[in-house]
Amino acid sequence: MSDSDLERVAAAMVAKGKGILAADESNSTAGKRFDKFGIAKTEENRRAYRELLFTTPDAPQWISGVILYDETIRQKTAAGVPFPDYLTKLGIIPGIKVDLGAKPLALHANETITEGLDGLRERLEEYYRLGARFAKWRAVIDIGTDIPSRGAIEANAHALARYAALCQEQNIVPIVEPEVLMDGAHTIERCEQVTDATLNEVFIQLHRARLHLEGMILKPNMVISGKKCPTQATPEQVAAATVRCLKRHVPGAVPGIAFLSGGQSPAEAALHLSLMNRGTTLPWQLSFSYGRALQDAALSAWAGKSANVAAGQKEFRKWARLNALARNGSFQAGMEQQAA
Ligand code: 13P
């Protein structure tokens, strides 16, 4: 393992003016997204859709890395080039989702533990050979009556730390993703309390696992009102609470923080990131690693039809560019109306 390789890749993942595309939906999640547009849930349709995204003109200007799924990392462009090779040639770093999903946590009703540690070392070795230079593991913390429990937070933080250490051992940069869900009716204050407790435990566990913090990326939720909360915090409040919470927990040694979008609309996700990057100088890069916020418009424009590939690419290009503007605070509300 080389710390300097890990640091170089981590820094490139959060390079100024760029962010990460999360295109690592499992086949079942991709299927749910396809269902909305009546797109057949076939391997070829998933391949064609990922090819649309990866071959979008100008995307390498704004996209530093792409998170792939196990099926996707083994797929090829129509011209026969394996996706990881295609991306690497464009200067986009291929990454891979390695967790096996959130499963019910025993004796903890309505809480989950993310699985996938058994055999992970061998899977990472293979993914490295296939071209992956970073990985992702998502832990899920839900807010509700009497949850999250201390036990669920600790178990998930511990699994994240074991995953992250295995990644670094295999020369792969871990994206550490503890996602506090925005589903539910909770207030922004409750989200801040739970995010605070979660990040605190995550960094305790990472320290205990001897993680090289300079060679990782944190992928957190923003501190935000629950979707069903009757009083929604303003974008300025979301930005201020998120930065306050991160400053309390994320050591300056971590090179970058790349948010998930988590169910925010594309315009909200871009605005929140932009506002956070408009404030005072921060110790880390604040970037994006969005799935839905980068893809929703593209998937809708494509709708599974080869005649719509250019229209889908136009939407992906637009949202990649707008979020790249948010990286230095220059995305403004309403810009998406004019942007081509
Ligand atoms: P969203 O941006 O759609 O939340 O997806 C990001 C991701 O990778 C979730 O694990």
Coordinates of C-alpha atoms and ligand atoms in Angstrom, one line a residue:
M1 CA 0.0 0.0 0.0
S2 CA 1.2 3.5 -0.8
D3 CA -0.1 6.5 1.0
S4 CA 1.0 8.8 -1.7
D5 CA -1.0 6.9 -4.4
L6 CA -4.1 7.1 -2.2
E7 CA -3.6 10.8 -1.6
R8 CA -3.1 11.5 -5.3
V9 CA -6.3 9.7 -6.3
A10 CA -8.3 11.2 -3.5
A11 CA -7.1 14.7 -4.5
A12 CA -8.1 14.1 -8.1
M13 CA -11.5 12.9 -7.1
V14 CA -12.2 16.3 -5.5
A15 CA -10.3 18.4 -8.0
K16 CA -11.6 22.0 -8.2
G17 CA -14.5 22.6 -10.6
K18 CA -15.3 18.9 -10.8
G19 CA -17.4 16.2 -9.0
I20 CA -18.3 12.6 -9.0
L21 CA -21.2 10.9 -10.9
A22 CA -22.8 8.1 -8.9
A23 CA -23.9 5.6 -11.5
D24 CA -23.7 2.6 -9.2
E25 CA -27.4 1.8 -8.9
S26 CA -27.9 -1.9 -8.2
N27 CA -30.0 -3.7 -10.8
S28 CA -33.0 -3.5 -8.6
T29 CA -32.6 0.3 -8.0
A30 CA -32.0 0.9 -11.7
G31 CA -35.1 -1.1 -12.4
K32 CA -37.2 1.1 -10.1
R33 CA -35.9 4.2 -11.9
F34 CA -36.6 2.6 -15.4
D35 CA -40.1 1.6 -14.3
K36 CA -41.1 5.3 -14.0
F37 CA -40.6 5.7 -17.7
G38 CA -41.7 2.3 -18.8
I39 CA -38.1 1.3 -19.8
A40 CA -37.6 -2.5 -20.0
K41 CA -35.3 -3.7 -17.2
T42 CA -32.7 -5.5 -19.3
E43 CA -29.0 -5.7 -19.0
E44 CA -28.7 -4.1 -22.4
N45 CA -30.8 -1.1 -21.4
R46 CA -28.7 -0.6 -18.3
R47 CA -25.6 -0.7 -20.5
A48 CA -27.0 1.6 -23.1
Y49 CA -28.0 4.1 -20.5
R50 CA -24.6 4.1 -18.8
E51 CA -23.0 4.5 -22.2
L52 CA -25.1 7.6 -22.8
L53 CA -23.8 9.1 -19.6
F54 CA -20.2 8.2 -20.0
T55 CA -19.9 9.3 -23.6
T56 CA -21.6 12.7 -23.0
P57 CA -19.6 15.4 -24.8
D58 CA -17.5 17.7 -22.5
A59 CA -18.4 15.6 -19.3
P60 CA -14.7 15.1 -18.4
Q61 CA -14.4 18.9 -17.9
W62 CA -16.8 18.6 -14.9
I63 CA -16.7 14.9 -13.9
S64 CA -13.6 13.6 -12.0
G65 CA -14.8 10.1 -11.3
V66 CA -17.7 7.7 -11.8
I67 CA -19.0 5.1 -9.3
L68 CA -19.9 1.9 -11.1
Y69 CA -21.8 -1.2 -10.1
D70 CA -20.5 -4.8 -10.4
E71 CA -22.4 -5.4 -13.6
T72 CA -21.4 -2.0 -15.1
I73 CA -17.6 -2.4 -14.4
R74 CA -17.7 -5.5 -16.6
Q75 CA -19.7 -3.9 -19.5
K76 CA -18.4 -2.3 -22.6
T77 CA -19.2 0.5 -25.0
A78 CA -21.0 -0.4 -28.2
A79 CA -17.6 -0.2 -29.8
G80 CA -16.3 -2.9 -27.4
V81 CA -14.2 -0.8 -25.0
P82 CA -14.6 -1.8 -21.3
F83 CA -16.2 1.0 -19.4
P84 CA -13.4 1.4 -16.9
D85 CA -10.8 1.7 -19.8
Y86 CA -13.0 4.1 -21.6
L87 CA -13.4 6.4 -18.6
T88 CA -9.7 6.2 -17.7
K89 CA -8.7 7.3 -21.2
L90 CA -10.9 10.4 -20.7
G91 CA -9.2 11.2 -17.4
I92 CA -12.2 10.1 -15.4
I93 CA -11.4 7.8 -12.5
P94 CA -13.5 4.6 -12.3
G95 CA -14.8 3.6 -8.9
I96 CA -17.0 0.8 -7.7
K97 CA -19.8 0.2 -5.2
V98 CA -18.7 -2.7 -3.0
D99 CA -21.3 -2.9 -0.3
L100 CA -24.0 -5.6 -0.7
G101 CA -26.8 -3.4 0.6
A102 CA -28.6 -2.5 3.8
K103 CA -30.2 -5.5 5.5
P104 CA -32.4 -5.6 8.7
L105 CA -30.3 -5.2 11.8
A106 CA -31.2 -8.1 14.2
L107 CA -33.2 -7.1 17.3
H108 CA -33.4 -3.5 16.0
A109 CA -36.8 -2.9 14.4
N110 CA -36.8 -0.6 11.4
E111 CA -33.0 -0.3 11.4
T112 CA -30.4 -1.7 9.0
I113 CA -26.8 -2.8 8.8
T114 CA -24.9 -2.7 5.5
E115 CA -23.4 -6.0 4.6
G116 CA -20.6 -7.1 2.4
L117 CA -17.4 -7.4 4.5
D118 CA -16.9 -11.2 4.0
G119 CA -14.7 -11.8 1.0
L120 CA -14.3 -8.1 0.4
R121 CA -10.5 -8.2 0.2
E122 CA -10.7 -10.6 -2.8
R123 CA -13.4 -8.6 -4.5
L124 CA -11.3 -5.4 -4.1
E125 CA -8.3 -7.2 -5.7
E126 CA -10.4 -8.1 -8.7
Y127 CA -12.0 -4.6 -9.0
Y128 CA -8.5 -3.1 -8.9
R129 CA -7.5 -5.3 -11.8
L130 CA -10.6 -4.2 -13.7
G131 CA -9.5 -0.6 -13.2
A132 CA -11.2 0.7 -10.1
R133 CA -9.2 3.2 -8.1
F134 CA -11.8 4.1 -5.5
A135 CA -14.8 2.4 -3.9
K136 CA -18.0 3.2 -2.1
W137 CA -19.9 1.8 0.9
R138 CA -23.2 3.2 2.0
A139 CA -24.5 3.0 5.5
V140 CA -28.1 4.0 6.1
I141 CA -29.3 5.7 9.2
D142 CA -33.1 6.4 9.3
I143 CA -34.7 8.9 11.6
G144 CA -38.0 8.0 13.3
T145 CA -39.7 7.4 16.6
D146 CA -37.0 6.0 18.9
I147 CA -34.5 5.5 16.0
P148 CA -31.7 5.7 15.3
S149 CA -30.4 3.6 18.2
R150 CA -26.8 3.8 19.5
G151 CA -26.4 0.2 18.5
A152 CA -27.3 0.8 14.8
I153 CA -25.0 3.9 14.6
E154 CA -22.1 2.0 16.1
A155 CA -22.5 -1.2 14.0
N156 CA -22.7 0.8 10.8
A157 CA -19.7 3.0 11.7
H158 CA -17.7 0.0 12.5
A159 CA -18.5 -1.7 9.2
L160 CA -17.6 1.5 7.3
A161 CA -14.3 1.6 9.1
R162 CA -13.5 -2.1 8.3
Y163 CA -14.4 -1.5 4.7
A164 CA -12.3 1.6 4.5
A165 CA -9.2 -0.1 5.9
L166 CA -9.6 -3.0 3.5
C167 CA -9.8 -0.5 0.6
Q168 CA -6.6 1.3 1.6
E169 CA -4.8 -2.1 2.1
Q170 CA -5.7 -2.8 -1.6
N171 CA -4.6 0.7 -2.8
I172 CA -8.2 1.8 -3.3
V173 CA -9.5 5.1 -2.0
P174 CA -12.6 4.5 0.2
I175 CA -15.6 6.8 -0.1
V176 CA -17.1 6.6 3.3
E177 CA -20.9 7.2 3.0
P178 CA -22.9 7.4 6.2
E179 CA -26.3 8.5 4.9
V180 CA -28.8 10.0 7.3
L181 CA -32.0 9.7 5.3
M182 CA -34.2 12.8 4.5
D183 CA -37.4 10.7 4.4
G184 CA -39.7 11.4 7.3
A185 CA -41.2 14.4 9.0
H186 CA -38.3 15.4 11.3
T187 CA -37.0 18.9 11.6
I188 CA -33.6 20.1 10.4
E189 CA -32.5 20.3 14.1
R190 CA -33.2 16.6 14.5
C191 CA -31.2 15.9 11.3
E192 CA -28.3 17.9 12.7
Q193 CA -28.4 15.9 16.0
V194 CA -28.4 12.6 14.2
T195 CA -25.8 13.6 11.7
D196 CA -23.7 14.9 14.5
A197 CA -23.9 11.6 16.4
T198 CA -23.2 9.6 13.3
L199 CA -20.2 11.5 12.1
N200 CA -18.7 11.5 15.6
E201 CA -18.9 7.7 15.7
V202 CA -17.7 7.3 12.1
F203 CA -14.5 9.2 12.8
I204 CA -13.9 7.4 16.1
Q205 CA -14.1 4.1 14.2
L206 CA -11.9 5.3 11.3
H207 CA -9.3 6.3 13.8
R208 CA -9.5 3.0 15.6
A209 CA -9.2 1.2 12.2
R210 CA -5.9 3.1 11.6
L211 CA -7.3 4.8 8.5
H212 CA -5.1 7.2 6.6
L213 CA -7.5 10.1 6.5
E214 CA -5.6 11.9 3.7
G215 CA -6.5 9.0 1.4
M216 CA -10.3 8.9 1.9
I217 CA -13.4 10.9 0.8
L218 CA -16.4 11.4 3.0
K219 CA -19.8 11.2 1.3
P220 CA -22.4 12.6 3.8
N221 CA -25.9 13.8 3.6
M222 CA -26.6 17.5 4.0
V223 CA -28.2 18.7 7.2
I224 CA -31.7 19.3 5.9
S225 CA -35.4 19.1 6.9
G226 CA -37.2 15.8 6.5
K227 CA -39.2 15.7 3.3
K228 CA -42.5 15.6 5.1
C229 CA -41.5 18.2 7.8
P230 CA -44.2 21.0 7.6
T231 CA -41.6 23.7 8.1
Q232 CA -38.8 23.4 5.6
A233 CA -35.5 25.1 6.4
T234 CA -34.3 27.7 3.8
P235 CA -31.3 26.9 1.5
E236 CA -29.2 29.3 3.6
Q237 CA -30.1 27.4 6.8
V238 CA -29.3 24.1 5.2
A239 CA -25.9 25.4 4.0
A240 CA -25.0 26.9 7.4
A241 CA -26.1 23.8 9.5
T242 CA -24.3 21.4 7.2
V243 CA -21.0 23.3 7.3
R244 CA -21.3 23.8 11.1
C245 CA -21.9 20.0 11.6
L246 CA -19.0 19.0 9.3
K247 CA -16.6 21.4 10.9
R248 CA -17.3 19.8 14.3
H249 CA -16.4 16.3 13.0
V250 CA -14.3 16.1 9.9
P251 CA -10.6 16.5 10.5
G252 CA -8.8 18.9 8.1
A253 CA -6.6 15.9 7.0
V254 CA -9.6 14.6 5.0
P255 CA -9.1 16.0 1.5
G256 CA -12.7 16.3 0.4
I257 CA -16.3 15.9 1.2
A258 CA -18.6 14.9 -1.7
F259 CA -22.3 15.0 -0.9
L260 CA -25.0 12.6 -1.9
S261 CA -28.2 14.3 -3.2
G262 CA -30.5 11.9 -1.2
G263 CA -33.8 12.9 -2.8
Q264 CA -33.3 16.6 -3.1
S265 CA -34.3 18.1 -6.5
P266 CA -31.4 18.7 -8.9
A267 CA -31.8 22.5 -8.4
E268 CA -31.9 22.2 -4.6
A269 CA -28.8 20.0 -4.5
A270 CA -26.9 22.5 -6.7
L271 CA -28.0 25.5 -4.8
H272 CA -27.1 24.1 -1.4
L273 CA -23.6 23.1 -2.6
S274 CA -23.1 26.5 -4.1
L275 CA -24.1 28.4 -1.0
M276 CA -21.7 26.2 1.1
N277 CA -18.9 27.0 -1.3
R278 CA -19.6 30.8 -1.1
G279 CA -18.7 31.1 2.6
T280 CA -15.4 31.3 4.3
T281 CA -12.4 29.1 3.4
L282 CA -12.9 25.5 4.5
P283 CA -10.3 22.9 5.4
W284 CA -11.6 20.4 2.7
Q285 CA -12.9 20.5 -0.8
L286 CA -16.7 20.5 -0.8
S287 CA -17.9 18.6 -3.8
F288 CA -20.7 16.4 -5.2
S289 CA -21.2 12.7 -5.7
Y290 CA -24.7 12.8 -6.9
G291 CA -26.8 10.1 -8.4
R292 CA -30.4 11.3 -8.9
A293 CA -29.5 15.1 -9.0
L294 CA -27.2 14.5 -11.9
Q295 CA -29.3 11.8 -13.7
D296 CA -33.0 12.5 -13.2
A297 CA -33.3 14.9 -16.2
A298 CA -31.2 12.8 -18.4
L299 CA -33.1 9.6 -17.7
S300 CA -36.4 11.3 -18.3
A301 CA -35.2 12.8 -21.6
W302 CA -33.8 9.5 -22.8
A303 CA -36.8 7.3 -21.7
G304 CA -35.1 4.2 -23.2
K305 CA -35.2 5.4 -26.8
S306 CA -32.1 5.4 -29.0
A307 CA -33.5 8.5 -30.8
N308 CA -33.3 10.4 -27.5
V309 CA -29.6 9.7 -26.7
A310 CA -28.5 13.3 -27.6
A311 CA -31.4 14.8 -25.6
G312 CA -30.4 12.7 -22.6
Q313 CA -26.8 13.7 -22.9
K314 CA -27.8 17.4 -23.2
E315 CA -29.5 17.1 -19.8
F316 CA -26.6 15.3 -18.1
R317 CA -24.1 17.8 -19.6
K318 CA -26.2 20.7 -18.2
W319 CA -26.4 19.3 -14.7
A320 CA -22.8 18.3 -14.6
R321 CA -21.9 21.9 -15.6
L322 CA -24.2 23.6 -13.2
N323 CA -22.9 21.5 -10.3
A324 CA -19.3 22.3 -11.4
L325 CA -20.3 26.0 -11.0
A326 CA -21.6 25.2 -7.5
R327 CA -18.1 24.0 -6.6
N328 CA -16.9 27.6 -6.4
G329 CA -20.2 29.1 -5.3
S330 CA -21.2 30.5 -8.7
F331 CA -24.4 28.5 -9.3
Q332 CA -27.4 30.8 -8.6
A333 CA -31.1 29.8 -8.1
G334 CA -32.9 29.9 -11.4
M335 CA -29.8 29.4 -13.6
E336 CA -31.1 26.0 -14.7
Q337 CA -33.9 27.8 -16.6
Q338 CA -31.5 29.3 -19.0
A339 CA -28.7 26.8 -19.0
A340 CA -28.3 24.7 -22.1
Ligands
13P1 P1 -28.2 10.2 -4.7 O1 -27.4 11.4 -5.1 O2 -29.3 9.9 -5.7 O3 -28.6 10.2 -3.3 O4 -27.2 8.9 -4.9 C1 -25.9 9.0 -4.4 C2 -25.5 7.7 -4.0 O5 -24.5 7.2 -4.4 C3 -26.3 7.0 -3.0 O6 -25.6 5.9 -2.4

